mmCIF file of C-alpha atoms and ligand atoms in Angstrom:
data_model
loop_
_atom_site.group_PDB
_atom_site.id
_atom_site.type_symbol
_atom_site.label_atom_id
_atom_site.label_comp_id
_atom_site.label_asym_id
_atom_site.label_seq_id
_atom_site.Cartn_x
_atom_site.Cartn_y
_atom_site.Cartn_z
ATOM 1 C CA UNK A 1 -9.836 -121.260 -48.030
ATOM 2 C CA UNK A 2 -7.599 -123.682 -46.436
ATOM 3 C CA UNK A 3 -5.169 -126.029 -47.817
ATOM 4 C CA UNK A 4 -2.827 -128.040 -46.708
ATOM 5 C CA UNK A 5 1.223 -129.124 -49.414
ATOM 6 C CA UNK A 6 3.261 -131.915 -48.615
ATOM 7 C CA UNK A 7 6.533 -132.007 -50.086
ATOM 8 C CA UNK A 8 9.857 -134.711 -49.509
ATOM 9 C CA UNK A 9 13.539 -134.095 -49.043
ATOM 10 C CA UNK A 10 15.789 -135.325 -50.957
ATOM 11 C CA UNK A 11 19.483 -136.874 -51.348
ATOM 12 C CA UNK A 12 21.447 -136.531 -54.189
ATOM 13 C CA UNK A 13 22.735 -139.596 -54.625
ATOM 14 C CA UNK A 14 25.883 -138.627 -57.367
ATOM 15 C CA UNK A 15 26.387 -135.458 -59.604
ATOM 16 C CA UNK A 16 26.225 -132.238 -57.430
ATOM 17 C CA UNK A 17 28.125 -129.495 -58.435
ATOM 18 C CA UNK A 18 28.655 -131.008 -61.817
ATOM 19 C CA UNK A 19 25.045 -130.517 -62.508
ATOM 20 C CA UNK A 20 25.788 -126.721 -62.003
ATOM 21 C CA UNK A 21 27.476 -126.655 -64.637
ATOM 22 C CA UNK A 22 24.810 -128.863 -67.292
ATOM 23 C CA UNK A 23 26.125 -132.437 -66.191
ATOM 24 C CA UNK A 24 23.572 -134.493 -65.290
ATOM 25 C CA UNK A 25 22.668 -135.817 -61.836
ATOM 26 C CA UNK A 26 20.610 -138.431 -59.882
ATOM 27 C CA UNK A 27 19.002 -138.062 -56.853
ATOM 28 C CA UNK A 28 15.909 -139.255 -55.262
ATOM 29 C CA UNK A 29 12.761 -138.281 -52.652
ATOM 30 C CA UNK A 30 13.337 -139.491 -48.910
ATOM 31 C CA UNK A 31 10.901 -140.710 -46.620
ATOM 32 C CA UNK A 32 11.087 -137.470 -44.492
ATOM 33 C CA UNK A 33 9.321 -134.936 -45.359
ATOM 34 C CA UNK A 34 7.654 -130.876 -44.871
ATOM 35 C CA UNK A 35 4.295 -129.815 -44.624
ATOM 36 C CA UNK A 36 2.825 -126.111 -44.830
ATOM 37 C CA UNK A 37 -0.814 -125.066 -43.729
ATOM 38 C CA UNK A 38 -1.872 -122.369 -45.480
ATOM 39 C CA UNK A 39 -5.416 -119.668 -44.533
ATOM 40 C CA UNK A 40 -5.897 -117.210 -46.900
ATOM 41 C CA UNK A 41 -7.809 -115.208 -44.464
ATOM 42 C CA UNK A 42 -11.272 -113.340 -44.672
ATOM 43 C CA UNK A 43 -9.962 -109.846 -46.238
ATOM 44 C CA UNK A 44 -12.482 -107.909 -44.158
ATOM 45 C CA UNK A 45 -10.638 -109.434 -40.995
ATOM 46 C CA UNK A 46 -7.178 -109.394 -42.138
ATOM 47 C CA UNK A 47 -5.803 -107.557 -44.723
ATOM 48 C CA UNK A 48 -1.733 -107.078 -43.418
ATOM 49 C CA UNK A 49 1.464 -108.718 -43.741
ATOM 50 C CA UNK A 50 1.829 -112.449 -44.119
ATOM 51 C CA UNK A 51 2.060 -114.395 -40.771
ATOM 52 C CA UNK A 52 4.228 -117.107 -41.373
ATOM 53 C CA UNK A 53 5.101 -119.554 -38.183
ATOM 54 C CA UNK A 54 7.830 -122.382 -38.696
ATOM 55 C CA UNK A 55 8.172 -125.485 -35.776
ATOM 56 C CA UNK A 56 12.067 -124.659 -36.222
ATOM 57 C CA UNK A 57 12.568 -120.669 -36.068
ATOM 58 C CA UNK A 58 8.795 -119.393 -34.988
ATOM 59 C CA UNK A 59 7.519 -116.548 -36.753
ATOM 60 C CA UNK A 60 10.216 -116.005 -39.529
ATOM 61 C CA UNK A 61 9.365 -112.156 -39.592
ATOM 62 C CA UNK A 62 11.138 -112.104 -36.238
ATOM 63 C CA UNK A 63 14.586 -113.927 -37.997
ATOM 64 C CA UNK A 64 14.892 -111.463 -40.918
ATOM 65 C CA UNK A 65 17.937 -108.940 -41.099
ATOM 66 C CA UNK A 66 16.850 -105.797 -41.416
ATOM 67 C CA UNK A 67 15.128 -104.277 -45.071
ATOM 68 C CA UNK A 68 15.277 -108.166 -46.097
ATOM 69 C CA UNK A 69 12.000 -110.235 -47.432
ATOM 70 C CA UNK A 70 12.089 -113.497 -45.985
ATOM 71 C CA UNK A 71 11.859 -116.056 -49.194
ATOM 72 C CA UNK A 72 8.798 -118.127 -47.481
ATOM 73 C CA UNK A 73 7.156 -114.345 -48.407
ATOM 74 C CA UNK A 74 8.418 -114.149 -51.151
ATOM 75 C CA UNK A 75 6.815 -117.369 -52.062
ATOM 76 C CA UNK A 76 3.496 -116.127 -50.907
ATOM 77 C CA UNK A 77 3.742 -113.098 -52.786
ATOM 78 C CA UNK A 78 4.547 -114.771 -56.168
ATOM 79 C CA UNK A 79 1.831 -116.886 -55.749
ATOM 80 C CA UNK A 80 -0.415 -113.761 -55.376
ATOM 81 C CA UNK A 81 -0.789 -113.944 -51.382
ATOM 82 C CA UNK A 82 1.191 -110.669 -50.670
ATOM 83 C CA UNK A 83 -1.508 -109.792 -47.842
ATOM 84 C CA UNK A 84 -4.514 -111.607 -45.699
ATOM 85 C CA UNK A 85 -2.011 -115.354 -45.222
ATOM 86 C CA UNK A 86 -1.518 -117.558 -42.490
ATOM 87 C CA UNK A 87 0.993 -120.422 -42.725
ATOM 88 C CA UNK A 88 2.458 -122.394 -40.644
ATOM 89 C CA UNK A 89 5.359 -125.113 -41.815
ATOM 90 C CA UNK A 90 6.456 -127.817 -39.624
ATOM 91 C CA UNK A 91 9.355 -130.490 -40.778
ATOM 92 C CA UNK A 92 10.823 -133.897 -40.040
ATOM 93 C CA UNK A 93 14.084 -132.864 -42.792
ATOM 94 C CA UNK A 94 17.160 -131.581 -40.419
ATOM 95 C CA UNK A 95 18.205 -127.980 -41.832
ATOM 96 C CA UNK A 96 21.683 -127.439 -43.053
ATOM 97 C CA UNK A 97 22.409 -131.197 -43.742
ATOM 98 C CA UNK A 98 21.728 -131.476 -47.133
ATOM 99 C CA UNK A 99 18.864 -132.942 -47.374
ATOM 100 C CA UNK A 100 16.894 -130.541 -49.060
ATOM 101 C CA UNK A 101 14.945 -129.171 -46.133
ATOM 102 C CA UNK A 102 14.513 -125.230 -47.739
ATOM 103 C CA UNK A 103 13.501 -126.555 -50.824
ATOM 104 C CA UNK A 104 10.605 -129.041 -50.214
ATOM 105 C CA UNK A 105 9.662 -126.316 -46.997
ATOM 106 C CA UNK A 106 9.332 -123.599 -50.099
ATOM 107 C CA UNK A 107 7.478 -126.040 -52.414
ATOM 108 C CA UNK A 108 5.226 -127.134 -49.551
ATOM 109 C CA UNK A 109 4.424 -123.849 -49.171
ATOM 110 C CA UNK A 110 4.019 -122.700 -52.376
ATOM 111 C CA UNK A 111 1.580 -126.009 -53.276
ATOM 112 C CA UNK A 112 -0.552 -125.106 -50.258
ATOM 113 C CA UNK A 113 -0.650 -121.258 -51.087
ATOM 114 C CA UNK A 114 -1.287 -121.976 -54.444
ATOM 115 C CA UNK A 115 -4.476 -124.294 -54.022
ATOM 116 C CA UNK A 116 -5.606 -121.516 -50.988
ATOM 117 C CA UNK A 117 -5.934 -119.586 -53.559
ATOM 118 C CA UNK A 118 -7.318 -120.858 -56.757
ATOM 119 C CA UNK A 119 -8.495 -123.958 -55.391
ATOM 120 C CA UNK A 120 -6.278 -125.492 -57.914
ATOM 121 C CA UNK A 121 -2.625 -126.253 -58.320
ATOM 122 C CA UNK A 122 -0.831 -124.351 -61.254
ATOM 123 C CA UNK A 123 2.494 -126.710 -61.278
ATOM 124 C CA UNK A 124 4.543 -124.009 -63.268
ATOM 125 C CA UNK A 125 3.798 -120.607 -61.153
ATOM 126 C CA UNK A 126 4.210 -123.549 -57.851
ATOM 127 C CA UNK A 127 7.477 -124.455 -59.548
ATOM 128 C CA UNK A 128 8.356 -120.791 -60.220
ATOM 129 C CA UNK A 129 7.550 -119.784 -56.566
ATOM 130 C CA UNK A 130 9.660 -122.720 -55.061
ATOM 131 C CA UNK A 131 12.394 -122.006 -57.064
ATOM 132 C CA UNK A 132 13.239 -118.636 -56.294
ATOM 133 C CA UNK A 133 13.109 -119.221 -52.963
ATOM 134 C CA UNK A 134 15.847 -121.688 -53.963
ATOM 135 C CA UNK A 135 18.163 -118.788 -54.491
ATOM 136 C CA UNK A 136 17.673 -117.255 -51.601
ATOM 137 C CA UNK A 137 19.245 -120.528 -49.422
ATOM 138 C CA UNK A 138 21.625 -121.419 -52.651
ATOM 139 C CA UNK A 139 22.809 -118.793 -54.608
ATOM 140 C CA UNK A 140 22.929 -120.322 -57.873
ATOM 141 C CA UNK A 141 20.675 -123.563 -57.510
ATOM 142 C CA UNK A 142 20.749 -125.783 -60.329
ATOM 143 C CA UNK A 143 16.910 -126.956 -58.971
ATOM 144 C CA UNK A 144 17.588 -130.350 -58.579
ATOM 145 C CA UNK A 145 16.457 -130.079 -55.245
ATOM 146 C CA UNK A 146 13.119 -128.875 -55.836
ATOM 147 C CA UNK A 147 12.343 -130.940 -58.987
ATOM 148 C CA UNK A 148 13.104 -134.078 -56.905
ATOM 149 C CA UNK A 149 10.821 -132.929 -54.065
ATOM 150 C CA UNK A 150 8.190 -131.993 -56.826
ATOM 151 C CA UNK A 151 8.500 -135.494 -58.516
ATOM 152 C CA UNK A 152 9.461 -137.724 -56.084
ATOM 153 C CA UNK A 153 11.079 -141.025 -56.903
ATOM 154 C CA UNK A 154 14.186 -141.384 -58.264
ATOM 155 C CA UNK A 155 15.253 -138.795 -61.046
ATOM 156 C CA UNK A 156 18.043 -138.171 -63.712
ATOM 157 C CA UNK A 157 18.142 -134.708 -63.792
ATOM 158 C CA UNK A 158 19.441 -132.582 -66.962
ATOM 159 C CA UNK A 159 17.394 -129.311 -65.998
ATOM 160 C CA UNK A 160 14.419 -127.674 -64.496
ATOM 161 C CA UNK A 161 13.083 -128.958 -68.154
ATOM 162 C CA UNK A 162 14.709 -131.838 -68.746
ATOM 163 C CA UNK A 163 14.680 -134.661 -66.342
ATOM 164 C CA UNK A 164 13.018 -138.082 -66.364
ATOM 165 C CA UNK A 165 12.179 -140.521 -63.352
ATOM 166 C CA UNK A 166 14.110 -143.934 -63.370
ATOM 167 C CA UNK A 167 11.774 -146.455 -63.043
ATOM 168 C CA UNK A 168 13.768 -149.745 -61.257
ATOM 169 C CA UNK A 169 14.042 -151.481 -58.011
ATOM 170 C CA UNK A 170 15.707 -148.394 -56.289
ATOM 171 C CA UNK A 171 12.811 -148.226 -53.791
ATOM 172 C CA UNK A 172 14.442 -151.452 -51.853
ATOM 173 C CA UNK A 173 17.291 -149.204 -51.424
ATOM 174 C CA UNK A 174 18.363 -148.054 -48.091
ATOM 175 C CA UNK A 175 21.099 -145.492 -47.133
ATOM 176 C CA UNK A 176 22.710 -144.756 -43.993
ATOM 177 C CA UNK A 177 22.629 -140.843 -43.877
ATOM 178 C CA UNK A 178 25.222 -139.203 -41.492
ATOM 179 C CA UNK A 179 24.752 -135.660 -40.367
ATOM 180 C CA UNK A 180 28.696 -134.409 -39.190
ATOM 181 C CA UNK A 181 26.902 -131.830 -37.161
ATOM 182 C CA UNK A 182 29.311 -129.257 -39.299
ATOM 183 C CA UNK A 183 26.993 -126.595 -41.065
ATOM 184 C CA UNK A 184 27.524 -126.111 -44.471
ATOM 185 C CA UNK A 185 26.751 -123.351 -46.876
ATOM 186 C CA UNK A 186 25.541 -124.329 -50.176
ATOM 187 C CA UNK A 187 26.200 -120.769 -51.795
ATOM 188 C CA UNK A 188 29.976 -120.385 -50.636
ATOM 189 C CA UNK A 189 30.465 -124.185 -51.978
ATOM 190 C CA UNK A 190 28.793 -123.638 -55.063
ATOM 191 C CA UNK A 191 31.194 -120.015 -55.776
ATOM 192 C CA UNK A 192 33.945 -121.786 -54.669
ATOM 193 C CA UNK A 193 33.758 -124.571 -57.395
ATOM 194 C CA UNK A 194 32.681 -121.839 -59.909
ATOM 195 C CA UNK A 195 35.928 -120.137 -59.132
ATOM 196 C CA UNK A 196 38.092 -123.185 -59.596
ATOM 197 C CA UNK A 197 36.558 -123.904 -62.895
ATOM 198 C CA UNK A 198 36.814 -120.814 -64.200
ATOM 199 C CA UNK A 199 40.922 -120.682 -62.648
ATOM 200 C CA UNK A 200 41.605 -124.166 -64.218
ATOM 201 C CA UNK A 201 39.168 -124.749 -67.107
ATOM 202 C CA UNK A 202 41.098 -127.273 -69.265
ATOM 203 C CA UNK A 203 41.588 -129.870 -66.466
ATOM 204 C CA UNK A 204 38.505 -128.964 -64.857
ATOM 205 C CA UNK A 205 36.701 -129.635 -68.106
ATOM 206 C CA UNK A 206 38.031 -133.267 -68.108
ATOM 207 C CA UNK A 207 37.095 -133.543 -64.671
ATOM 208 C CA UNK A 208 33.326 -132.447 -65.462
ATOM 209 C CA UNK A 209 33.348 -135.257 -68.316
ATOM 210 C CA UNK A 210 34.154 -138.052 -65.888
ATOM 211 C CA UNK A 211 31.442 -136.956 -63.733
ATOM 212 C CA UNK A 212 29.575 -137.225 -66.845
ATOM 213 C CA UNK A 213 30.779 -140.336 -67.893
ATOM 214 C CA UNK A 214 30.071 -141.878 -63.756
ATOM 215 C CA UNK A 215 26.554 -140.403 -64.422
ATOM 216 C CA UNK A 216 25.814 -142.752 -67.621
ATOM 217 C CA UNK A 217 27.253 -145.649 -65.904
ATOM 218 C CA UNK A 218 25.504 -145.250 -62.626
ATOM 219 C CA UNK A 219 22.336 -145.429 -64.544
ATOM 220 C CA UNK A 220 22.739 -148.679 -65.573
ATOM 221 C CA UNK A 221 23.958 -150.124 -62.611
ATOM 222 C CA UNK A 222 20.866 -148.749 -61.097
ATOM 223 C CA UNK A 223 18.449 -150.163 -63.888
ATOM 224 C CA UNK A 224 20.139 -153.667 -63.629
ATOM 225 C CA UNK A 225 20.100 -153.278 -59.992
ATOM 226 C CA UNK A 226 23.894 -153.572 -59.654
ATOM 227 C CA UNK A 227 24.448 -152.185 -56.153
ATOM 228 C CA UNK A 228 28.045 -153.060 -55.880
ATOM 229 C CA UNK A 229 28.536 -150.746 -58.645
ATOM 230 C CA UNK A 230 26.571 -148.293 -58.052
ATOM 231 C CA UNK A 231 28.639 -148.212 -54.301
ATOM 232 C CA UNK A 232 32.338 -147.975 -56.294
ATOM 233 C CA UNK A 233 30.498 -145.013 -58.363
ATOM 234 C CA UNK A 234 29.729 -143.612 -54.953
ATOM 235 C CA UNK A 235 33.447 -143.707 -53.970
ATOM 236 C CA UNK A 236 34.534 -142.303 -57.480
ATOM 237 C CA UNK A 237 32.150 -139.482 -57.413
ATOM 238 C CA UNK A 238 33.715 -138.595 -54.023
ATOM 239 C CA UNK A 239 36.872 -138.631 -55.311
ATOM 240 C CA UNK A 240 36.145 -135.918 -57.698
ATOM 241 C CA UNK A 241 33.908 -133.905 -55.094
ATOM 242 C CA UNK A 242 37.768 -133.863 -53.343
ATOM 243 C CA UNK A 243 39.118 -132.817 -56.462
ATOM 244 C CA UNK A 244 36.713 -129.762 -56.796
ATOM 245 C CA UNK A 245 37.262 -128.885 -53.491
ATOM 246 C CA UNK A 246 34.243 -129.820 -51.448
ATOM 247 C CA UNK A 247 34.976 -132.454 -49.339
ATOM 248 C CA UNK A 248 36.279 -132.248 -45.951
ATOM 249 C CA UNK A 249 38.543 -134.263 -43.557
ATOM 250 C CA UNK A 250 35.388 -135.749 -41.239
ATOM 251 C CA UNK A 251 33.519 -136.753 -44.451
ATOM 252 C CA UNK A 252 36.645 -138.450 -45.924
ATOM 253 C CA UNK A 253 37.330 -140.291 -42.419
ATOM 254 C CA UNK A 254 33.516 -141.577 -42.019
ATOM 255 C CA UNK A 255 33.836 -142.655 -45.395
ATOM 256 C CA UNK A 256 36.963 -144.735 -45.017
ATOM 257 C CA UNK A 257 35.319 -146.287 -41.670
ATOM 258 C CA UNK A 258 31.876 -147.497 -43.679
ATOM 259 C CA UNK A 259 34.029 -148.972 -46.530
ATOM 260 C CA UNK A 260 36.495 -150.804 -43.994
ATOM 261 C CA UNK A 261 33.516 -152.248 -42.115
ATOM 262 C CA UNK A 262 31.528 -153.799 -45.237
ATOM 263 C CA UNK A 263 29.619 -150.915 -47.080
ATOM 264 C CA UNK A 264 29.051 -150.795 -50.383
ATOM 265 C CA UNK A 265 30.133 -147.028 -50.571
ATOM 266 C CA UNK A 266 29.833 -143.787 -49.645
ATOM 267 C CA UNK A 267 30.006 -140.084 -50.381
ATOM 268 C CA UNK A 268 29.690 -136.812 -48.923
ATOM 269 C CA UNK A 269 26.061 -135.747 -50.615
ATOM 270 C CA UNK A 270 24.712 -132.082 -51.922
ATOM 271 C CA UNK A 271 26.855 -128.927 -51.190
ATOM 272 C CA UNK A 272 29.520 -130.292 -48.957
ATOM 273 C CA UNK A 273 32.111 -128.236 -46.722
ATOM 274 C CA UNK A 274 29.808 -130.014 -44.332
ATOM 275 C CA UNK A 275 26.613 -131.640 -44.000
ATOM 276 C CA UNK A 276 26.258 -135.077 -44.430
ATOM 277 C CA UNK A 277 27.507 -138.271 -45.567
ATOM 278 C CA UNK A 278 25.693 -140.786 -47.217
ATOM 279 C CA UNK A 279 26.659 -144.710 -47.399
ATOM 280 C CA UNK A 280 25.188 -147.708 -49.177
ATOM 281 C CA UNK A 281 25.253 -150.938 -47.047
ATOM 282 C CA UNK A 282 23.392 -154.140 -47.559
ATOM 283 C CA UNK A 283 20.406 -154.716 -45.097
ATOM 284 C CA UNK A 284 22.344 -157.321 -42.960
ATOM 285 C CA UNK A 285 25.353 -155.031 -42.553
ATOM 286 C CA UNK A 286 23.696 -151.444 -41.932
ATOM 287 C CA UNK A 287 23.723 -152.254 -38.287
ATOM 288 C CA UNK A 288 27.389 -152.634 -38.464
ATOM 289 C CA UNK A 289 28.393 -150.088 -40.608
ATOM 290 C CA UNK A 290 26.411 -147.750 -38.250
ATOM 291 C CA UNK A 291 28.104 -148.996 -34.904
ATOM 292 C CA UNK A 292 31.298 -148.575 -36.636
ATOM 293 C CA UNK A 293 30.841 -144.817 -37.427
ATOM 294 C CA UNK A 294 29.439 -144.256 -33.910
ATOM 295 C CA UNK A 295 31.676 -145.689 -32.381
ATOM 296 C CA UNK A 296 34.739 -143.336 -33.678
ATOM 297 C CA UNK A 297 32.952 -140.287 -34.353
ATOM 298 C CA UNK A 298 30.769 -137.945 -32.334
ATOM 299 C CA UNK A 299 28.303 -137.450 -35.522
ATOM 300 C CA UNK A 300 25.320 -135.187 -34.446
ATOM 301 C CA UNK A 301 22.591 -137.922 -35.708
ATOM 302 C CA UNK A 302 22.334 -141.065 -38.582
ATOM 303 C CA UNK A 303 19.285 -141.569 -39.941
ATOM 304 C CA UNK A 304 18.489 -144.924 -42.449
ATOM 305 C CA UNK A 305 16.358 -143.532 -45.226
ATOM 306 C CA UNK A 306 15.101 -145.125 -48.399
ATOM 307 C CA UNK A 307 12.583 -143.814 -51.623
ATOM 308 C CA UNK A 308 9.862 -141.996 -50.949
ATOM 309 C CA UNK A 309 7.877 -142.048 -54.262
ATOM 310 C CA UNK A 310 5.502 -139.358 -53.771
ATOM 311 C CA UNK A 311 6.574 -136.070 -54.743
ATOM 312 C CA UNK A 312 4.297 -133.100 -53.894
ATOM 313 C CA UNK A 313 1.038 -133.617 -52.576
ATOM 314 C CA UNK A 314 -1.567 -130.658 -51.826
ATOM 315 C CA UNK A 315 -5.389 -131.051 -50.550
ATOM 316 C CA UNK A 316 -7.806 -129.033 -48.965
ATOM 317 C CA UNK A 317 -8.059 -128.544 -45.524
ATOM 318 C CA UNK A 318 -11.367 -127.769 -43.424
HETATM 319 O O1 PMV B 401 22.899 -127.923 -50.562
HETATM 320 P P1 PMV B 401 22.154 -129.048 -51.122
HETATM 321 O O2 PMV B 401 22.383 -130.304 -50.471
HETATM 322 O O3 PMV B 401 20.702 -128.834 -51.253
HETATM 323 O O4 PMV B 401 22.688 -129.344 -52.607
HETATM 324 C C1 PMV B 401 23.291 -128.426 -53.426
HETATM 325 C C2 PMV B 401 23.606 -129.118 -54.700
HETATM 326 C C3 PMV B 401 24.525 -128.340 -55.615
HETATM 327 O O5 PMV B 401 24.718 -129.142 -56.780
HETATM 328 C C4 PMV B 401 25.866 -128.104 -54.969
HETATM 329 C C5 PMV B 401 23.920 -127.008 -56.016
HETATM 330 C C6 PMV B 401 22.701 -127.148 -56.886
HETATM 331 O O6 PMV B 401 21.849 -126.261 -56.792
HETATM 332 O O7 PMV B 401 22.576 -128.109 -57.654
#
């Protein structure tokens, strides 16, 4: 049997490394997306390892450190494909920009597996696979990167069990996304906030709250489709991504250039320590606010993204 998952990146759009910690966070499915063809092959034939190709690194076996499973087998194997697999996952989402490229790869994967092999999809052992694949790229991933890509839309997310979609006018949205070219490492961001909290809990607390309090504010401005707010909220949340450590001096320089040359606002988005930037504009001014940033900075690509709301999609493939 042959099947064929489908699965979106994603932006988080305010919250991240809060949401570590409980606080909740919204983020939403892009219009770029990761796909994963998946042969469970004829056992007679084939009964060895897992052959898994990917358009970016080619057979992963070949990139594994020594003694290590690679997490795309890992996937495989949870799913109950430990031998006799083919796959092969191509994607349009850049890796290490923060835009959720390992996750919806792993859930693309694990939807396809999953309906190769009991020509059905079982959401929670899909979910289950995805996600600890998750830790493998992030160390200690809150999985709002893989409920998003699972969903799709726009989602206020509490937990892997608690999160709803916001239904509003978000789909008009677009954002300019700006990839600085500068890796970054979600797990030595995400240990390095952990640390500060724990060194400086009392004002750290009171710095969690406010990106509580953002949260709850945000989600009005989005429901009454207040964009200027929802762009100061972006330049607030930023502020306390510097405060916790995360942002870095390219990020805060882009962002001072898109606010100076009309956008609404701006923020580094997921991990940080590098990655990408993402800025609100108004349609008329996006060309603007993109000449502006390319002009002064020698970014490795922009790309203008908006909602994608389909989350995971899985068929069968002849
Ligand atoms: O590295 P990214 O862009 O996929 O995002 C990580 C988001 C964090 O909040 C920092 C970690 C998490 O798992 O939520």
């Amino acid at each position: 049997m042959k099947a064929i998952g489908d699965a979106p990146g994603k932006i988080i759009l305010l919250g991240e490394h809060f949401v570590v910690k409980g606080i909740p966070a919204i983020a939403f499915s892009i219009n770029l997306r990761a796909n994963a063809e998946v042969k469970v092959l004829n056992s007679g034939r084939h009964n060895g390892k897992p052959k898994v190709y990917t358009d970016l690194y080619g057979r992963v076996e070949k990139c594994l450190s020594r003694g290590k499973i690679h997490p795309y087998c890992t996937v495989l194997k949870l799913i109950g494909l430990a031998k006799g697999v083919m796959a092969r996952i191509r994607s349009r989402i850049p890796p290490c920009a923060g835009l959720g490229s390992s996750s919806a790869t792993s859930l693309a994967l694990a939807g396809a597996a999953c309906y190769a092999r009991m020509g059905r999809i079982d959401k929670e052992l899909v979910l289950k696979a995805a996600l600890e694949a998750d830790k493998y790229f992030h160390g200690k991933p809150s999985g709002i990167d893989t409920i998003t890509s699972l969903v799709g839309g726009f989602i206020l997310f509490r937990g892997i069990n608690d999160y709803e979609k916001l239904n509003s006018g978000s789909t008009e949205l677009r954002f300019i996304v700006v990839d600085t070219g500068l890796p970054k490492k979600t797990s030595k961001a995400v240990m390095k906030v952990l640390s500060l909290y724990n060194r400086r809990k009392r004002i750290m607390s009171k710095v969690y709250e406010a990106a509580r309090e953002l949260i709850d504010e945000a989600v009005h401005a989005i429901k009454r489709r207040d964009y200027a707010s929802l762009g100061e909220l972006m330049l607030v949340n930023q502020g306390l991504l510097n405060t916790i450590g995360v942002s870095f001096p390219e990020a805060e320089s882009i962002i001072a250039t898109a606010v100076n040359s009309g956008a609404l606002g701006a923020k580094i988005t997921g991990a940080g320590l590098g990655g990408s930037v993402i800025i609100l504009a108004e349609e008329e001014k996006i060309n603007r606010v993109v000449e502006a940033v390319r002009s002064r900075f020698s970014i490795k690509s922009y790309y203008v993204v908006k909602t994608d709301p389909r989350g995971l999609t899985v068929k069968a493939r002849d």
